[in-house]
Coordinates of C-alpha atoms and ligand atoms in Angstrom, one line a residue:
M7 CA -6.7 26.9 -30.0
R8 CA -3.5 25.2 -31.2
T9 CA -0.9 26.6 -33.5
S10 CA 1.1 24.1 -35.5
G11 CA 3.4 24.9 -38.5
G12 CA 1.7 28.3 -38.8
R13 CA -1.8 26.8 -38.9
T14 CA -4.2 27.5 -36.1
T15 CA -6.7 24.7 -35.1
D16 CA -9.7 25.1 -33.0
L17 CA -9.7 22.2 -30.5
A18 CA -12.5 23.5 -28.3
S19 CA -14.6 20.4 -29.0
E20 CA -11.7 18.0 -28.2
N21 CA -11.2 20.0 -24.9
R22 CA -14.9 19.5 -24.0
L23 CA -14.7 15.8 -24.7
T24 CA -11.6 15.5 -22.5
G25 CA -13.4 17.4 -19.8
A26 CA -16.4 15.0 -20.0
Y27 CA -14.1 12.0 -19.6
L28 CA -12.4 13.7 -16.7
V29 CA -15.6 14.2 -14.8
V30 CA -16.5 10.5 -15.0
A31 CA -13.0 9.6 -14.0
L32 CA -12.9 11.8 -11.0
V33 CA -16.3 10.6 -9.7
A34 CA -15.0 7.1 -10.0
L35 CA -11.8 8.0 -8.2
F36 CA -13.8 9.5 -5.3
G37 CA -16.0 6.4 -4.9
G38 CA -13.0 4.2 -5.0
V39 CA -11.0 6.1 -2.5
L40 CA -13.9 6.3 -0.1
T41 CA -14.6 2.6 -0.1
G42 CA -10.8 2.1 0.2
L43 CA -10.8 4.0 3.5
F44 CA -13.2 1.6 5.1
Q45 CA -11.1 -1.4 4.1
A46 CA -7.9 0.2 5.5
L47 CA -9.8 1.0 8.8
E48 CA -11.1 -2.5 9.0
H49 CA -7.5 -3.8 8.8
A50 CA -6.6 -1.5 11.6
G51 CA -9.4 -2.9 13.8
L52 CA -12.1 -0.4 13.1
D53 CA -15.0 -2.2 11.4
L54 CA -17.4 0.4 10.1
Y55 CA -19.4 -2.0 7.9
P56 CA -22.3 -2.5 10.3
W57 CA -23.0 1.3 10.0
L58 CA -22.5 1.4 6.3
T59 CA -25.4 -0.9 5.3
P60 CA -27.5 -0.6 3.1
F61 CA -24.9 1.3 1.0
I62 CA -22.1 -1.2 1.4
Q63 CA -23.4 -4.7 2.4
S64 CA -20.1 -6.2 3.3
Y65 CA -16.3 -5.9 3.2
Y66 CA -16.3 -7.7 -0.1
H67 CA -19.0 -5.5 -1.6
G68 CA -16.9 -2.5 -0.7
L69 CA -13.8 -4.2 -2.1
S70 CA -15.5 -4.8 -5.4
L71 CA -16.6 -1.2 -5.6
H72 CA -13.1 -0.1 -4.7
G73 CA -11.3 -2.2 -7.3
V74 CA -13.7 -1.6 -10.2
L75 CA -13.9 2.1 -9.6
N76 CA -10.2 2.8 -9.1
V77 CA -8.3 0.4 -11.3
L78 CA -10.9 -0.1 -14.1
V79 CA -13.0 3.1 -14.3
W80 CA -10.7 5.9 -13.1
T81 CA -7.8 4.8 -15.2
T82 CA -9.7 4.0 -18.4
F83 CA -11.8 7.2 -18.4
F84 CA -8.8 9.4 -17.6
I85 CA -6.8 7.8 -20.4
C86 CA -9.6 8.0 -23.0
G87 CA -9.8 11.7 -22.2
F88 CA -6.1 12.5 -21.9
L89 CA -4.5 10.6 -24.9
P90 CA -6.8 12.0 -27.6
F91 CA -6.2 15.4 -26.1
V92 CA -2.4 14.9 -26.3
T93 CA -2.7 13.5 -29.8
A94 CA -4.8 16.4 -31.2
Q95 CA -2.5 18.9 -29.5
A96 CA 0.7 17.2 -30.8
L97 CA -0.6 16.8 -34.4
G98 CA -2.3 20.2 -34.4
L99 CA -5.4 18.6 -35.8
P100 CA -8.9 17.9 -34.5
L101 CA -10.0 14.3 -34.1
K102 CA -10.9 12.9 -37.4
S103 CA -14.4 12.3 -36.3
R104 CA -15.8 14.4 -33.5
P105 CA -19.3 12.7 -33.7
L106 CA -17.5 9.4 -33.2
G107 CA -15.7 10.9 -30.2
W108 CA -18.9 11.8 -28.5
V109 CA -20.8 8.6 -29.5
T110 CA -17.8 6.7 -27.9
F111 CA -18.0 8.7 -24.7
W112 CA -21.7 8.1 -24.3
L113 CA -21.3 4.4 -25.2
M114 CA -18.7 4.0 -22.5
T115 CA -20.6 6.0 -19.9
G116 CA -23.8 4.1 -20.7
G117 CA -21.8 0.8 -20.3
L118 CA -20.4 2.1 -17.0
V119 CA -23.9 2.9 -15.7
L120 CA -25.2 -0.5 -16.7
A121 CA -22.3 -2.2 -14.9
A122 CA -22.6 0.1 -11.9
I123 CA -26.3 -0.8 -11.2
P124 CA -25.6 -4.4 -10.2
L125 CA -22.3 -3.5 -8.7
V126 CA -23.9 -1.0 -6.3
G127 CA -26.8 -3.3 -5.8
N128 CA -24.5 -6.1 -4.4
V129 CA -25.3 -8.5 -7.3
A130 CA -21.9 -8.2 -8.8
T131 CA -19.7 -8.6 -5.8
V132 CA -17.0 -10.5 -7.7
L133 CA -14.0 -8.1 -7.2
F134 CA -12.3 -6.4 -10.1
T135 CA -11.0 -9.6 -11.5
F136 CA -14.5 -11.2 -11.6
Y137 CA -13.1 -14.8 -11.6
P138 CA -15.8 -17.4 -12.3
P139 CA -17.3 -19.5 -10.9
M140 CA -18.2 -16.4 -8.8
K141 CA -21.1 -15.2 -10.9
A142 CA -22.4 -11.6 -11.3
H143 CA -25.6 -10.2 -12.9
W144 CA -25.3 -10.1 -16.7
A145 CA -25.6 -6.3 -16.8
F146 CA -22.2 -6.1 -15.0
Y147 CA -20.4 -8.1 -17.8
V148 CA -22.3 -6.4 -20.6
G149 CA -21.7 -3.0 -19.2
L150 CA -17.9 -3.6 -18.9
T151 CA -17.8 -5.0 -22.4
L152 CA -19.4 -1.8 -23.8
V153 CA -16.7 0.2 -22.0
V154 CA -14.1 -2.0 -23.7
V155 CA -15.8 -1.6 -27.1
G156 CA -15.7 2.2 -26.5
T157 CA -11.9 2.0 -26.0
W158 CA -11.6 0.4 -29.4
L159 CA -13.5 3.3 -30.9
V160 CA -11.1 5.7 -29.2
A161 CA -8.3 3.8 -30.8
L162 CA -10.0 3.9 -34.2
N163 CA -10.4 7.7 -34.0
L164 CA -6.8 8.1 -33.1
V165 CA -5.6 5.9 -36.0
L166 CA -7.9 7.9 -38.4
T167 CA -6.6 11.2 -37.1
H168 CA -3.0 10.0 -37.5
R169 CA -3.8 9.0 -41.1
A170 CA -5.2 12.4 -41.8
W171 CA -2.0 14.0 -40.5
R172 CA 0.2 11.5 -42.4
A173 CA -1.6 12.5 -45.7
K174 CA -0.5 16.0 -45.1
N175 CA 3.0 15.2 -43.8
P176 CA 4.1 12.2 -45.7
L177 CA 7.8 12.3 -44.7
A178 CA 7.7 13.7 -41.2
R179 CA 8.2 11.7 -38.1
T180 CA 5.0 11.3 -36.0
P181 CA 5.4 13.8 -33.2
L182 CA 6.4 11.9 -30.0
P183 CA 3.3 12.5 -27.9
A184 CA 1.0 11.3 -30.7
F185 CA 3.3 8.4 -31.5
M186 CA 3.2 7.3 -27.8
S187 CA -0.6 7.7 -27.6
L188 CA -1.1 5.6 -30.7
V189 CA 1.3 2.8 -29.4
T190 CA -0.6 2.8 -26.2
F191 CA -4.0 2.3 -27.9
V192 CA -2.7 -0.3 -30.4
L193 CA -1.1 -2.2 -27.5
W194 CA -4.4 -2.1 -25.6
T195 CA -6.4 -3.2 -28.6
I196 CA -4.3 -6.3 -29.0
A197 CA -4.3 -6.9 -25.2
S198 CA -8.1 -6.5 -24.8
L199 CA -8.9 -9.4 -27.1
G200 CA -8.5 -11.9 -24.2
L201 CA -11.1 -10.1 -22.1
A202 CA -13.4 -9.7 -25.0
A203 CA -13.3 -13.4 -25.7
E204 CA -13.9 -14.2 -22.0
M205 CA -16.9 -11.9 -21.9
L206 CA -18.4 -12.8 -25.2
F207 CA -17.9 -16.6 -25.2
M208 CA -18.0 -17.4 -21.6
L209 CA -19.3 -14.9 -19.0
I210 CA -22.1 -13.1 -20.9
P211 CA -23.8 -16.3 -22.3
W212 CA -23.4 -18.0 -18.9
S213 CA -24.9 -15.1 -17.0
L214 CA -27.8 -15.0 -19.4
G215 CA -28.4 -18.7 -18.9
L216 CA -27.6 -19.5 -22.5
V217 CA -24.9 -22.0 -21.5
G218 CA -25.0 -24.2 -18.4
G219 CA -21.7 -23.6 -16.8
T220 CA -18.2 -22.1 -17.0
D221 CA -14.6 -23.0 -16.3
A222 CA -12.3 -21.2 -13.9
L223 CA -9.0 -22.0 -15.6
L224 CA -9.9 -21.0 -19.1
A225 CA -11.5 -17.8 -17.8
R226 CA -8.4 -16.9 -15.8
V227 CA -6.1 -17.5 -18.8
L228 CA -8.3 -15.2 -20.9
F229 CA -8.6 -12.7 -18.1
W230 CA -4.8 -12.4 -17.5
F231 CA -4.2 -12.3 -21.3
T232 CA -5.6 -8.8 -20.9
G233 CA -5.0 -8.4 -17.2
H234 CA -1.2 -8.1 -17.4
P235 CA -0.9 -5.8 -20.4
I236 CA -3.7 -3.6 -19.0
V237 CA -1.2 -2.4 -16.5
Y238 CA 0.8 -0.9 -19.3
F239 CA -2.3 0.6 -20.7
W240 CA -2.5 2.4 -17.4
L241 CA 1.2 3.1 -17.1
L242 CA 2.1 4.3 -20.6
P243 CA -0.1 7.5 -20.4
A244 CA 1.9 8.4 -17.3
Y245 CA 5.1 7.8 -19.3
V246 CA 3.6 10.0 -22.0
S247 CA 3.6 12.8 -19.5
W248 CA 7.0 11.9 -18.0
Y249 CA 8.6 11.9 -21.4
T250 CA 6.9 14.7 -23.2
L251 CA 5.7 17.2 -20.6
V252 CA 7.6 16.8 -17.3
P253 CA 11.1 17.6 -18.8
R254 CA 9.7 21.0 -19.8
Q255 CA 8.1 21.5 -16.4
A256 CA 11.5 20.8 -14.9
G257 CA 13.0 23.5 -17.1
G258 CA 15.0 21.0 -19.2
R259 CA 14.8 18.9 -22.3
L260 CA 13.9 15.3 -23.0
F261 CA 17.2 13.4 -23.2
S262 CA 16.5 11.2 -26.1
D263 CA 13.4 11.1 -28.4
P264 CA 14.5 8.0 -30.3
L265 CA 15.2 6.0 -27.1
A266 CA 11.7 7.0 -25.9
R267 CA 10.2 5.5 -29.2
V268 CA 12.3 2.4 -28.8
S269 CA 10.9 2.0 -25.3
F270 CA 7.3 2.3 -26.4
I271 CA 7.8 -0.1 -29.4
L272 CA 9.3 -2.7 -26.9
F273 CA 6.1 -2.3 -24.8
L274 CA 4.0 -2.9 -27.8
I275 CA 5.8 -6.1 -28.7
L276 CA 6.4 -7.5 -25.2
S277 CA 3.4 -6.5 -23.0
T278 CA 0.9 -9.0 -24.1
P279 CA 2.7 -12.4 -24.0
V280 CA 3.3 -12.3 -20.3
G281 CA 0.1 -13.2 -18.4
F282 CA 1.0 -16.5 -16.8
H283 CA 3.1 -14.7 -14.1
H284 CA -0.3 -14.2 -12.4
Q285 CA -1.0 -17.9 -12.7
F286 CA 2.3 -19.5 -11.5
T287 CA 0.2 -21.4 -8.9
D288 CA -2.6 -22.4 -11.3
P289 CA -2.8 -26.1 -12.3
G290 CA -3.3 -27.0 -15.9
I291 CA -0.7 -24.7 -17.5
P292 CA 2.6 -26.5 -18.3
E293 CA 5.6 -25.4 -16.2
G294 CA 7.6 -24.8 -19.4
W295 CA 5.1 -22.1 -20.6
K296 CA 5.1 -20.5 -17.2
L297 CA 8.9 -20.2 -17.5
V298 CA 8.6 -18.7 -21.0
H299 CA 6.2 -16.0 -19.6
A300 CA 8.6 -15.5 -16.7
F301 CA 11.5 -14.7 -19.1
L302 CA 9.3 -12.5 -21.2
T303 CA 8.3 -10.6 -18.0
F304 CA 11.9 -9.8 -17.4
A305 CA 12.1 -8.6 -21.0
V306 CA 9.2 -6.2 -20.6
F307 CA 11.0 -4.9 -17.5
F308 CA 13.7 -3.5 -19.9
P309 CA 11.7 -0.6 -21.5
S310 CA 10.9 0.6 -18.0
L311 CA 14.6 0.7 -17.3
L312 CA 15.2 2.7 -20.5
T313 CA 12.5 5.0 -19.2
F314 CA 14.2 5.3 -15.8
F315 CA 17.4 6.3 -17.5
N316 CA 15.8 8.7 -20.0
V317 CA 13.5 10.4 -17.6
V318 CA 16.1 10.9 -14.9
A319 CA 18.6 12.3 -17.4
S320 CA 15.9 14.7 -18.6
L321 CA 15.1 15.8 -15.1
E322 CA 18.8 16.3 -14.5
S323 CA 19.1 18.5 -17.6
G324 CA 16.3 20.7 -16.1
A325 CA 17.8 20.8 -12.6
R326 CA 21.3 21.6 -13.9
A327 CA 19.9 24.4 -16.0
R328 CA 18.5 25.8 -12.7
G329 CA 21.9 25.6 -11.1
G330 CA 21.8 22.1 -9.8
K331 CA 25.2 20.5 -8.9
G332 CA 26.7 17.2 -7.8
W333 CA 25.9 13.6 -8.6
V334 CA 22.6 13.6 -6.6
A335 CA 22.3 17.0 -5.1
W336 CA 20.9 18.4 -8.4
F337 CA 17.7 16.6 -7.5
G338 CA 16.9 19.3 -4.9
K339 CA 17.0 22.0 -7.6
L340 CA 14.0 20.7 -9.4
P341 CA 11.0 23.1 -9.3
W342 CA 9.5 21.4 -6.2
G343 CA 7.1 24.3 -5.8
D344 CA 5.2 23.2 -8.9
P345 CA 2.6 20.7 -7.6
S346 CA 2.2 19.1 -11.0
L347 CA 5.9 18.3 -11.2
A348 CA 6.2 17.4 -7.6
A349 CA 3.3 14.9 -7.9
Q350 CA 4.9 13.2 -10.9
V351 CA 8.5 13.0 -9.5
L352 CA 7.2 11.6 -6.3
A353 CA 5.2 9.1 -8.3
M354 CA 8.4 8.1 -10.1
L355 CA 10.2 7.6 -6.8
L356 CA 7.6 5.2 -5.4
F357 CA 7.4 3.5 -8.7
A358 CA 11.0 2.5 -8.5
F359 CA 10.0 0.4 -5.4
G360 CA 6.9 -0.9 -7.1
G361 CA 9.0 -1.9 -10.1
V362 CA 11.5 -3.8 -8.0
G363 CA 8.6 -5.5 -6.2
G364 CA 7.3 -6.5 -9.7
L365 CA 10.5 -8.4 -10.4
I366 CA 10.1 -10.3 -7.1
N367 CA 6.6 -11.2 -8.1
A368 CA 7.8 -12.3 -11.5
S369 CA 10.4 -14.7 -10.1
F370 CA 8.9 -18.1 -10.0
N371 CA 10.1 -19.2 -6.6
L372 CA 9.6 -15.8 -4.8
N373 CA 6.1 -15.6 -6.2
L374 CA 5.2 -18.7 -4.2
V375 CA 6.0 -16.7 -1.1
V376 CA 4.1 -13.5 -2.0
H377 CA 1.2 -14.8 -4.2
N378 CA -2.2 -14.1 -2.8
T379 CA -0.8 -12.3 0.2
S380 CA -1.2 -8.6 1.0
W381 CA 2.2 -8.1 -0.6
I382 CA 0.4 -7.9 -3.9
P383 CA -2.0 -5.0 -3.0
G384 CA 1.2 -3.4 -1.6
H385 CA 2.7 -3.7 -5.1
L386 CA -0.3 -2.6 -7.0
H387 CA -0.8 0.5 -4.8
L388 CA 2.8 1.6 -5.7
T389 CA 2.2 1.0 -9.4
V390 CA -1.3 1.8 -10.5
G391 CA -2.1 3.5 -7.1
T392 CA 0.8 5.9 -7.3
A393 CA 3.0 5.8 -10.5
V394 CA -0.3 6.1 -12.4
T395 CA -2.7 7.8 -10.1
L396 CA -0.4 10.4 -8.6
T397 CA 0.9 11.2 -12.1
F398 CA -2.7 11.6 -13.4
I399 CA -3.4 13.8 -10.4
G400 CA -0.3 15.9 -11.2
I401 CA -1.5 16.2 -14.8
T402 CA -4.9 17.5 -13.7
Y403 CA -3.2 20.3 -11.8
W404 CA -2.5 21.9 -15.2
L405 CA -5.1 20.2 -17.3
V406 CA -8.1 21.3 -15.2
P407 CA -7.0 25.0 -15.2
Y408 CA -6.3 24.7 -19.0
L409 CA -9.8 23.2 -19.8
S410 CA -11.7 25.5 -17.4
G411 CA -9.7 28.7 -18.1
R412 CA -9.4 29.2 -14.3
A413 CA -6.1 29.2 -12.4
L414 CA -5.6 26.4 -9.8
W415 CA -7.3 27.5 -6.6
S416 CA -4.4 26.9 -4.3
R417 CA -0.9 25.7 -5.3
R418 CA 0.0 25.3 -1.6
L419 CA -2.9 23.0 -0.9
A420 CA -1.9 21.0 -4.0
L421 CA 1.6 20.6 -2.7
V422 CA 0.4 19.5 0.7
Q423 CA -1.9 17.0 -1.0
V424 CA 0.9 15.6 -3.1
W425 CA 3.2 15.0 -0.2
F426 CA 0.4 13.5 1.9
W427 CA -0.1 11.0 -0.9
F428 CA 3.6 10.2 -1.0
F429 CA 3.9 9.6 2.7
G430 CA 0.5 8.0 3.1
M431 CA 1.3 5.6 0.4
A432 CA 4.8 4.9 1.7
I433 CA 3.3 3.9 5.1
F434 CA 0.4 2.0 3.7
S435 CA 2.2 0.1 1.0
N436 CA 5.2 -0.7 3.2
A437 CA 2.8 -2.2 5.8
L438 CA 1.0 -4.3 3.3
H439 CA 4.3 -5.6 1.9
R440 CA 5.5 -6.6 5.3
L441 CA 2.3 -8.2 6.3
G442 CA 2.4 -10.2 3.1
L443 CA 5.8 -11.5 4.0
M444 CA 4.3 -12.5 7.3
G445 CA 1.8 -14.6 5.4
M446 CA -1.3 -12.3 5.7
P447 CA -3.7 -13.1 2.9
R448 CA -5.0 -10.4 0.5
R449 CA -8.7 -9.8 -0.2
T450 CA -9.7 -10.9 3.2
M451 CA -11.6 -9.2 6.0
I452 CA -8.7 -9.7 8.4
G453 CA -10.4 -8.4 11.5
A454 CA -13.0 -11.2 11.2
S455 CA -10.5 -14.0 10.6
V456 CA -10.0 -16.6 13.2
Y457 CA -6.3 -17.0 12.3
L458 CA -5.2 -13.4 12.9
Q459 CA -1.6 -13.8 13.9
P460 CA -0.2 -11.8 16.9
E461 CA 2.8 -10.5 14.9
W462 CA 0.4 -8.9 12.4
R463 CA -1.2 -6.8 15.1
S464 CA 1.7 -4.4 15.4
V465 CA 1.7 -3.6 11.7
L466 CA -2.0 -3.6 10.9
P467 CA -2.6 -0.1 12.4
L468 CA -0.2 1.3 9.9
V469 CA -2.5 0.2 7.1
G470 CA -5.3 2.3 8.7
I471 CA -3.0 5.3 9.3
G472 CA -1.6 5.2 5.8
G473 CA -5.1 4.7 4.3
T474 CA -6.4 7.6 6.3
I475 CA -3.6 9.9 5.2
L476 CA -4.4 8.9 1.6
F477 CA -8.0 9.7 2.1
V478 CA -7.3 13.1 3.6
S479 CA -5.0 13.7 0.6
T480 CA -7.8 12.9 -1.8
I481 CA -10.2 15.2 0.0
L482 CA -7.7 18.0 -0.3
Y483 CA -7.4 17.2 -4.0
F484 CA -11.2 17.3 -4.6
V485 CA -11.6 20.5 -2.6
N486 CA -8.9 22.2 -4.7
I487 CA -10.2 20.9 -8.0
G488 CA -13.8 21.7 -7.1
L489 CA -12.9 25.3 -6.0
T490 CA -10.8 25.8 -9.1
V491 CA -13.8 25.1 -11.3
V492 CA -16.4 27.0 -9.3
A493 CA -14.6 29.7 -7.2
S494 CA -11.3 30.5 -8.9
R495 CA -11.4 34.1 -10.2
E496 CA -8.0 34.3 -11.7
P497 CA -7.7 33.3 -15.4
A498 CA -5.4 30.3 -16.0
A499 CA -2.0 31.0 -17.6
V500 CA -1.4 27.5 -18.9
E501 CA -0.3 26.5 -22.4
V502 CA 0.3 23.0 -23.6
A503 CA 3.9 22.9 -24.6
F504 CA 5.7 19.6 -25.2
A505 CA 9.4 19.2 -24.3
E506 CA 12.1 19.6 -26.9
A507 CA 14.6 16.9 -27.1
L508 CA 18.4 16.9 -26.7
S509 CA 18.4 14.1 -29.3
G510 CA 15.4 14.8 -31.4
P511 CA 13.1 12.8 -33.7
E512 CA 15.4 13.3 -36.7
H513 CA 17.8 10.9 -35.0
A514 CA 15.1 8.2 -34.8
P515 CA 15.3 5.6 -37.5
A516 CA 12.4 5.7 -39.9
I517 CA 11.7 2.0 -39.2
L518 CA 10.2 3.0 -35.8
D519 CA 7.3 4.5 -37.7
R520 CA 6.6 1.2 -39.5
W521 CA 3.5 0.2 -37.7
G522 CA 2.8 -3.0 -39.7
L523 CA 6.1 -4.6 -38.7
W524 CA 5.8 -4.0 -35.0
V525 CA 2.2 -5.0 -34.7
A526 CA 3.0 -8.2 -36.7
M527 CA 5.9 -9.0 -34.3
A528 CA 3.6 -8.4 -31.3
V529 CA 1.0 -10.8 -32.7
V530 CA 3.5 -13.5 -33.6
L531 CA 4.9 -13.4 -30.0
V532 CA 1.4 -13.6 -28.6
V533 CA 0.6 -16.6 -30.8
I534 CA 3.8 -18.4 -29.7
A535 CA 3.3 -17.6 -25.9
Y536 CA -0.4 -18.4 -25.8
G537 CA -1.2 -20.6 -28.8
P538 CA -0.5 -24.1 -27.5
T539 CA -2.0 -23.5 -24.1
L540 CA -5.1 -21.8 -25.4
A541 CA -5.6 -24.2 -28.2
R542 CA -5.5 -27.2 -25.8
L543 CA -7.8 -25.5 -23.2
V544 CA -10.3 -24.3 -25.7
S545 CA -10.6 -27.8 -27.3
T546 CA -10.7 -29.9 -24.2
T547 CA -12.4 -27.8 -21.5
P548 CA -16.0 -28.6 -20.8
L549 CA -18.0 -25.5 -19.6
N550 CA -19.7 -27.3 -16.7
A551 CA -18.8 -25.5 -13.5
P552 CA -21.9 -24.1 -11.8
G553 CA -22.0 -20.4 -10.7
L554 CA -21.6 -19.4 -7.1
R555 CA -22.8 -16.4 -5.2
V556 CA -20.7 -16.1 -2.1
W557 CA -21.7 -12.8 -0.7
Ligands
HAS617 FE1 2.6 -5.7 -11.4 C1 0.6 -8.1 -9.9 C2 5.0 -8.1 -12.0 C3 4.5 -3.4 -13.1 C4 -0.1 -3.6 -11.5 N1 0.7 -5.8 -10.8 C5 0.0 -6.9 -10.1 C6 -1.3 -6.5 -9.8 C7 -1.5 -5.2 -10.3 C8 -0.3 -4.8 -10.9 C9 -2.8 -4.4 -10.3 O1 5.2 -11.1 -12.1 C10 -2.3 -7.4 -9.0 C11 -3.3 -8.1 -9.9 C12 -4.2 -9.0 -9.1 O2 -5.2 -8.4 -8.5 O3 -3.9 -10.1 -8.9 N2 4.4 -5.7 -12.3 C13 5.3 -6.8 -12.5 C14 6.5 -6.4 -13.1 C15 6.4 -5.1 -13.4 C16 5.1 -4.7 -12.9 C17 7.7 -7.2 -13.5 N3 2.3 -3.9 -12.1 C18 3.2 -3.1 -12.8 C19 2.6 -1.9 -13.2 C20 1.3 -1.9 -12.7 C21 1.1 -3.2 -12.1 C22 3.3 -0.8 -14.0 C23 0.2 -0.9 -12.9 C24 0.2 0.2 -13.5 N4 2.8 -7.7 -11.0 C25 3.8 -8.5 -11.4 C26 3.5 -9.9 -11.1 C27 2.2 -9.9 -10.5 C28 1.8 -8.5 -10.5 C29 4.3 -11.1 -11.3 C30 1.4 -11.1 -10.0 C31 1.7 -11.4 -8.6 C32 0.8 -12.5 -8.0 O4 1.4 -13.5 -7.6 O5 -0.4 -12.4 -8.1 C33 7.4 -4.2 -14.2 O6 6.8 -3.7 -15.4 C34 7.9 -3.1 -13.4 C35 9.0 -2.3 -14.1 C36 9.2 -0.9 -13.4 C37 10.4 -0.5 -13.1 C38 10.6 0.9 -12.4 C39 11.2 1.9 -13.3 C40 11.2 3.3 -12.6 C41 10.9 4.4 -13.3 C42 10.9 5.8 -12.5 C43 12.2 6.4 -12.6 C44 12.5 7.7 -12.0 C45 12.8 7.9 -10.7 C46 13.2 9.3 -10.2 C47 12.8 6.8 -9.7 C48 11.7 -1.2 -13.4 C49 10.6 4.5 -14.7 C50 14.4 9.1 -9.3 C51 15.4 10.1 -9.3 C52 16.7 9.9 -9.1 C53 17.6 11.0 -8.8 C54 17.2 8.5 -9.1
CU618 CU1 1.3 -8.8 -14.6

């Protein structure tokens, strides 16, 4: 039930849909974390792969499972469950089309199963970036494409729901949580076009034998067209929580609603035209365009700085209301006993380091030092692996009780879990960053390499220790969530209440609700940043590279 403006809306169907997405997301998270453990142990000198066959055929098979399950499936399914939930709650309306909601869920799950069969069967061991000429079974590409099509249908349903709300509320500002959810899905829809083109025009026809060959560079350009902004598709739902829910959990108010909207509009405009910072070392892309993308990457850093300021100020308002004092000491007065809040604030803390590392990656010359080293997985575990994942975990600490009607089984266990993640990740990611600076390559079965350097040896065990702590943390998490659903006897006392703002939506200029303008700006910037390079590559690249199976 949801009461909005005196009306009461029954959102039970939306809640069930969110629950369904959550189940798939959590299964993926578990599979990904389990395979991750074996990699971390391998780096620490404990090679379990000989015992793991026939389930996991090789380090690279496990790494493909890990990447696809954690960064692609866990994130996407969680988001497709969470943002429609938030939108329906904030607008006080059911989804415009519930049947479409369920068809979308089954399309995505069907696509996932189709992709999972070759992945599990070791005929799609191409890592989560599936760079050709490494070639997977066609079902892997078709399945993932269906998942992407499903995300477009989620976007469609959200847009239709917002329209229905707008018809009844012609002059009101879109409530912030719904506004943010919509921006996230519009951003993603634009961003996903690169991946869709790569799948439909290159990988699917090639894997089906309809065209003779492929091209690594064109495929990588299309992949990173999506592959950079996808990180904001993962991050922004975490920001939705940090802006609209966490301030209230902290006992305070959101510092500025208009500033939050500006930040999201900037993400919409600036996220997509920045893919070449993943390709600074690729030949065939003019240096000038790489430089343009580098500058634009620094520009898209800015809305995260706005977020830093706004979210910290909101936390501070909560802590001061609870008696917090001093410049920094107020931080201790946050309600650290609430595992949902603790998870998210700890996620923010580690994200500050991940964000700074991102700037290093984006700097052309420094990138030459860290590219393709273990520094990069160090970075991505702080960002998607903590800012996003630990935040999503924190959200489930209230969302699962809310959906199941049963109180969280153990708050204390949840707190232990959250701190384990924080320390485990700090150790794990710090070790990977340091090893990267020592030149250790990423995506490599290090224990089997003939070039293992003596100075790496002292740091490698920390990868195994950090990875094991993370694994234990996840087990605690699944035990707690599982027992909440099956064994918790106490009814949940959770209500979904969004934070009020110190400076509210009435201070936001109406132009921020002008979708056409912002989407047009986003598209123009994409055309400028990618047009010349893509036009040249598409018109001059022969698709003639044969496929390889290297596993
Ligand atoms: Fe990244 C590679 C640059 C953010 C994910 N990134 C990756 C890869 C992944 C990834 C998965 O320029 C590997 C891809 C692969 O497999 O090859 N990244 C950036 C930059 C940012 C950034 C500039 N990345 C993310 C996010 C991700 C993510 C977010 C996932 C969710 N990244 C790169 C580059 C590469 C790259 C290059 C390619 C490297 C290569 O050579 O391959 C920025 O958007 C970061 C901005 C963030 C901040 C932090 C703000 C902090 C906040 C919290 C505040 C609250 C606190 C509470 C701290 C500026 C909002 C404190 C309380 C107090 C009292 C103070
Ligand atoms: Cu990027």
